[in-house]
XYZ file of C-alpha atoms in Angstrom:
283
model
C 0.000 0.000 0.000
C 2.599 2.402 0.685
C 3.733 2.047 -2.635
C 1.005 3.183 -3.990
C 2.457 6.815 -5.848
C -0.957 8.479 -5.973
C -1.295 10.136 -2.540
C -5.391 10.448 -2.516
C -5.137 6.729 -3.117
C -3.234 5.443 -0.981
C -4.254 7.488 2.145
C -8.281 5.707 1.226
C -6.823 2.433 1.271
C -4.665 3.073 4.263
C -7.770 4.522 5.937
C -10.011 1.106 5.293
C -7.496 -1.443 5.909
C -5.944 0.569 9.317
C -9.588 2.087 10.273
C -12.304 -0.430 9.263
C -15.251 0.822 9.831
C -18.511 0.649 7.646
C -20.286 3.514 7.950
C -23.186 3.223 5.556
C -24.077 -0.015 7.724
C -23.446 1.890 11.298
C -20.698 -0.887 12.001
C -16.370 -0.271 12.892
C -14.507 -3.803 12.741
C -13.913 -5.982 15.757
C -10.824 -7.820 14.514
C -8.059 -6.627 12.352
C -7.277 -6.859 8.703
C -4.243 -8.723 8.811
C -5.909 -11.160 11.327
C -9.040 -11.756 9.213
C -10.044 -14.697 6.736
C -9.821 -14.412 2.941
C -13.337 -16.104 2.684
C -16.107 -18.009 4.228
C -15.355 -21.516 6.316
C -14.090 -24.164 4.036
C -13.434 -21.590 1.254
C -9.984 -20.600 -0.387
C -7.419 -18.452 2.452
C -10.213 -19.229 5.256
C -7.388 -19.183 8.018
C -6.482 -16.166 10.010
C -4.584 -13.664 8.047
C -5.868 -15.390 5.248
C -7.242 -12.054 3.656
C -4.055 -10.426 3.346
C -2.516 -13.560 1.578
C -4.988 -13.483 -0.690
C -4.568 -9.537 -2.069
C -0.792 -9.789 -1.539
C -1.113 -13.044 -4.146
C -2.943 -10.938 -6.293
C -1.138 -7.786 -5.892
C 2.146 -9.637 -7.151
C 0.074 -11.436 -10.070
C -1.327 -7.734 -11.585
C 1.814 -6.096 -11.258
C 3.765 -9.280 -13.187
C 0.924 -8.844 -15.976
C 1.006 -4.900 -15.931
C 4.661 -5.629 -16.667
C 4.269 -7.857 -19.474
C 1.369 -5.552 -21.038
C 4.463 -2.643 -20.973
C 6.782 -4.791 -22.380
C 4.969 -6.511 -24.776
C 2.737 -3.466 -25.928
C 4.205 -0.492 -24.505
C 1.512 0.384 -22.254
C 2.124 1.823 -19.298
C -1.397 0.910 -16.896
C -2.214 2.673 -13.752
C -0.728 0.816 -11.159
C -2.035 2.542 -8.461
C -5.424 1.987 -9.649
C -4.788 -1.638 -10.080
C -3.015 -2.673 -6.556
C -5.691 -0.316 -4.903
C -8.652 -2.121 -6.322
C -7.010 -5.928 -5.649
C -6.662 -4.994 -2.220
C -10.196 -3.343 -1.279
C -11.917 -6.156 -3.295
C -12.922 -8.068 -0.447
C -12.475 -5.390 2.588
C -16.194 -6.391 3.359
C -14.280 -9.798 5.139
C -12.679 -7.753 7.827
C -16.618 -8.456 9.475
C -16.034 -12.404 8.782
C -15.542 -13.818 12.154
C -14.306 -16.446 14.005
C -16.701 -18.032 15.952
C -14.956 -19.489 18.898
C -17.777 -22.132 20.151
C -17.460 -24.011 16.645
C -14.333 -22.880 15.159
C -15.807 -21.917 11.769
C -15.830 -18.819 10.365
C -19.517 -16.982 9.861
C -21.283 -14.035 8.332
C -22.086 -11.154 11.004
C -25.756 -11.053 11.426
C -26.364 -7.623 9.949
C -24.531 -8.269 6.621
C -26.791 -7.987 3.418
C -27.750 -11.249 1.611
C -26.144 -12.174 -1.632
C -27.119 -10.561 -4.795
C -28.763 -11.830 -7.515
C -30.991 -15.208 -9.080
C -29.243 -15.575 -12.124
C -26.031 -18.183 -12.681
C -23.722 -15.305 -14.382
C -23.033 -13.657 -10.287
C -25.936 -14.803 -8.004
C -23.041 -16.254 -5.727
C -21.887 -12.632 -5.250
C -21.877 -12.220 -1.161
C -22.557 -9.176 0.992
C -18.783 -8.506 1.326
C -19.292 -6.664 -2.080
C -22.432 -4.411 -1.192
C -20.595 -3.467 2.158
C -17.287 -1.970 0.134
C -18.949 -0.474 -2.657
C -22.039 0.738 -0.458
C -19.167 2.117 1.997
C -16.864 4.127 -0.929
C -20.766 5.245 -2.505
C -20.825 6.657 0.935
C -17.850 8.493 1.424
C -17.790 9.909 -1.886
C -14.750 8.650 -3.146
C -13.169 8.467 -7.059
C -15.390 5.901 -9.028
C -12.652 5.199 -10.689
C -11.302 3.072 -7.458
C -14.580 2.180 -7.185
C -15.119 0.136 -10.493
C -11.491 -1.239 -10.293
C -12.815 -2.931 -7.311
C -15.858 -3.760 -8.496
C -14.124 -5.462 -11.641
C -12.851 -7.956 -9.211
C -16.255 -9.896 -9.239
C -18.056 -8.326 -12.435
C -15.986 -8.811 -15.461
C -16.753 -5.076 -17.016
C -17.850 -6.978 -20.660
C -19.555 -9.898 -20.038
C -20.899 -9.109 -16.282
C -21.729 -5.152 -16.946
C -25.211 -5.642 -17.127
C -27.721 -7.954 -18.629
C -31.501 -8.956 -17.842
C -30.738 -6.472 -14.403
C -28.020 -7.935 -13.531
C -24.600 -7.249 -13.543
C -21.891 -4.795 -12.340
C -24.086 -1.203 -12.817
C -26.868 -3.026 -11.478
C -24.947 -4.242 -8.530
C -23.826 -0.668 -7.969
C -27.292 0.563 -7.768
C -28.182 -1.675 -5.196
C -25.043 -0.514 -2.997
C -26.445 3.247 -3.759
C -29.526 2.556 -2.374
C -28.101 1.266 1.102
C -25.778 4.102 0.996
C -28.999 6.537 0.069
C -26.204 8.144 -3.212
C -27.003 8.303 -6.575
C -25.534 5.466 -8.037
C -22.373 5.496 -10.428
C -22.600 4.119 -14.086
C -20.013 2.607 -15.401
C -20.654 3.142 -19.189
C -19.321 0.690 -21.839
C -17.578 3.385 -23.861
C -15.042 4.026 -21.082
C -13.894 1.086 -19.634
C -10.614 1.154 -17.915
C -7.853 -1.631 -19.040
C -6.792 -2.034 -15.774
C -10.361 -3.351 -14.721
C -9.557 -6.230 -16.722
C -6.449 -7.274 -14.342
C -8.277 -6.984 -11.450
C -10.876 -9.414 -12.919
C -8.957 -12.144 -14.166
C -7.097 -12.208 -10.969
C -9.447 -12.711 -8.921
C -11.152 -14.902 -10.921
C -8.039 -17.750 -10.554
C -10.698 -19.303 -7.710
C -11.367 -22.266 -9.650
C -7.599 -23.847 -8.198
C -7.843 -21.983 -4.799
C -11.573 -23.271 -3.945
C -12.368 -26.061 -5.869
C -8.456 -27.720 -5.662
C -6.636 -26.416 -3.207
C -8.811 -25.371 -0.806
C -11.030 -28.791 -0.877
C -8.422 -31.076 -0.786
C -6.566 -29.205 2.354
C -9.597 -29.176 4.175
C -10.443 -32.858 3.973
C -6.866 -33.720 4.327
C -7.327 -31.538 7.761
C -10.465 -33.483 8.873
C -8.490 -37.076 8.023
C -5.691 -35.474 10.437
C -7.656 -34.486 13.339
C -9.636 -37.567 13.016
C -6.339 -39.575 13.275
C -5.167 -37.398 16.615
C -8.492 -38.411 18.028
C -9.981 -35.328 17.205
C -13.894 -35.496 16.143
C -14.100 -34.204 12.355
C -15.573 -30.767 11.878
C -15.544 -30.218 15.580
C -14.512 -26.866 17.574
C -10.908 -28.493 18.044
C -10.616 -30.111 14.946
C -11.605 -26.922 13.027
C -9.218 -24.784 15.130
C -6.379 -27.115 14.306
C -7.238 -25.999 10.809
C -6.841 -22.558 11.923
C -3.709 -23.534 13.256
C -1.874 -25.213 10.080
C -3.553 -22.951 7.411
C -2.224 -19.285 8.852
C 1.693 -21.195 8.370
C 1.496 -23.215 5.237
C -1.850 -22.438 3.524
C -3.519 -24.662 1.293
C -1.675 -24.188 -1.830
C 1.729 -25.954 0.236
C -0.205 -28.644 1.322
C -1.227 -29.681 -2.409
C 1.825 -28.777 -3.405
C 3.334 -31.428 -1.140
C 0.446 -33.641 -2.479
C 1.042 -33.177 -6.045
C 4.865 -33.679 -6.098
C 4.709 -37.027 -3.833
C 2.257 -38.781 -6.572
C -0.779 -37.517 -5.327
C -0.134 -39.356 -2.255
C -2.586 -38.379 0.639
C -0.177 -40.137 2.995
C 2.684 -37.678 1.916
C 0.644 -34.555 2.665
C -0.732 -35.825 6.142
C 3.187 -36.370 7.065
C 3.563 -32.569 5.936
C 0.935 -31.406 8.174
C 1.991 -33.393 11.001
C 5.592 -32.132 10.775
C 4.230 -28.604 10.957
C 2.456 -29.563 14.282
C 5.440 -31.149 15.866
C 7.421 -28.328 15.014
C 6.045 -25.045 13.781
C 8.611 -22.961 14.759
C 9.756 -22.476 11.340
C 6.925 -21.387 9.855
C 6.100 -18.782 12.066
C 6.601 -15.010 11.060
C 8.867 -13.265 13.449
C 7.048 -10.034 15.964
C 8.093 -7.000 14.507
């Protein structure tokens, strides 16, 4: 973030990831950024500190593509405009929280319901309506805005159709934040929307893959330290592996022994004997 060159920028995204507070729903975080979950339980980066994984992963992905679009075409994209949106994309999950008495991770009860009936973005949750409803709200550059937006409306084939779609998305979030609502128009699409899209959009390894197998692989663990499956402890020991090695390492470890399950479970339980060297050092 501090990277970011344009100053109005980055002072709005230090502002929402130091000061979290949604003001168009009344509510200021109770747990930190860098200690909240990239998604819901079960989900890709659902660990503690999970969140920040996931935009720094994306962060690093945009800027390697905004560097190949230079060199390859000569254009020089807005940088600032693209590491801005990839890391405000989900800011809603700062209100995901750990729920102590089962060890999942839930929904707080006054978030809005997820958008939508149709197949094209019906799965779109209520972290999206509390971001864009919050920078509707404060007023701030639609520009930043729709490059956050893009990150779960592509701005082509998810703009709008049959009342659905980014703009009508945006509407929606106006209403909450009683604004008129932005329009993106399809004349002036940005090109660094498109980054932000197809970034976040790499979900199909992270959930379906990564995530799954992990999580299963977890259960099998816990059930073989005597540990009930999907109970408070087991789930915590979840907790516990995922915020060191993270679900990609753990199918990583997978993959390269031959797809054996055994292999992994070995992984995990070295990083329970000794997790010393996979924690990050106090600053």
């Amino acid at each position: 973030i501090y990277r970011i060159q344009n100053k109005q920028i980055r002072d709005i995204v230090l502002e929402f990831v130091l000061n979290p507070k949604a003001t168009a729903f009344g509510q200021a975080a109770t747990q930190s950024w860098l200690a909240s979950p990239g998604s819901g339980w079960k989900s890709h980066h659902a660990y503690p500190g999970g969140l920040s994984v996931h935009n720094l992963e994306w962060v690093e992905v945009a800027l390697g593509w905004s560097d190949t679009w230079e060199k390859v075409y000569g254009v020089k994209l807005d940088r600032d405009l693209v590491v801005a949106g990839l890391i405000l994309h989900d800011w809603g999950k700062v209100w995901f929280l750990f729920d102590d008495s089962s060890g999942k991770i839930r929904e707080p009860d006054w978030y809005p319901k997820a958008w939508g009936t149709k197949a094209n973005w019906k799965w779109m949750g209520g972290h999206g309506a509390v971001l864009y409803a919050e920078l509707i709200a404060r007023g701030l550059p639609t520009e930043l805005l729709f490059s956050a937006a893009s990150a779960h409306f592509d701005p082509y084939w998810a703009l709008e159709k049959d009342g659905e779609g980014m703009n009508p998305a945006l509407r929606e979030a106006a209403e909450i934040a009683k604004k008129p609502a932005p329009v993106v128009k399809p004349e002036e699409r940005m090109a660094e929307w498109w980054l932000v899209t197809f970034t976040d959009e790499a979900w199909s390894f992270s959930t379906m893959v990564a995530a799954r197998f992990a999580f299963e692989l977890l259960d099998e663990t816990a059930k073989d330290l005597g540990l009930k499956p999907d109970s408070r402890e087991a789930n915590k020991l979840a907790w516990f592996i995922l915020s060191r090695v993270g679900d990609f390492k753990i199918y990583e470890v997978y993959q390269k022994a031959g797809f054996q399950r055994e292999a992994a479970k070995q992984f995990v339980r070295s990083v329970l004997d000794d997790p010393a060297p996979y924690e990050v050092a106090k600053r």
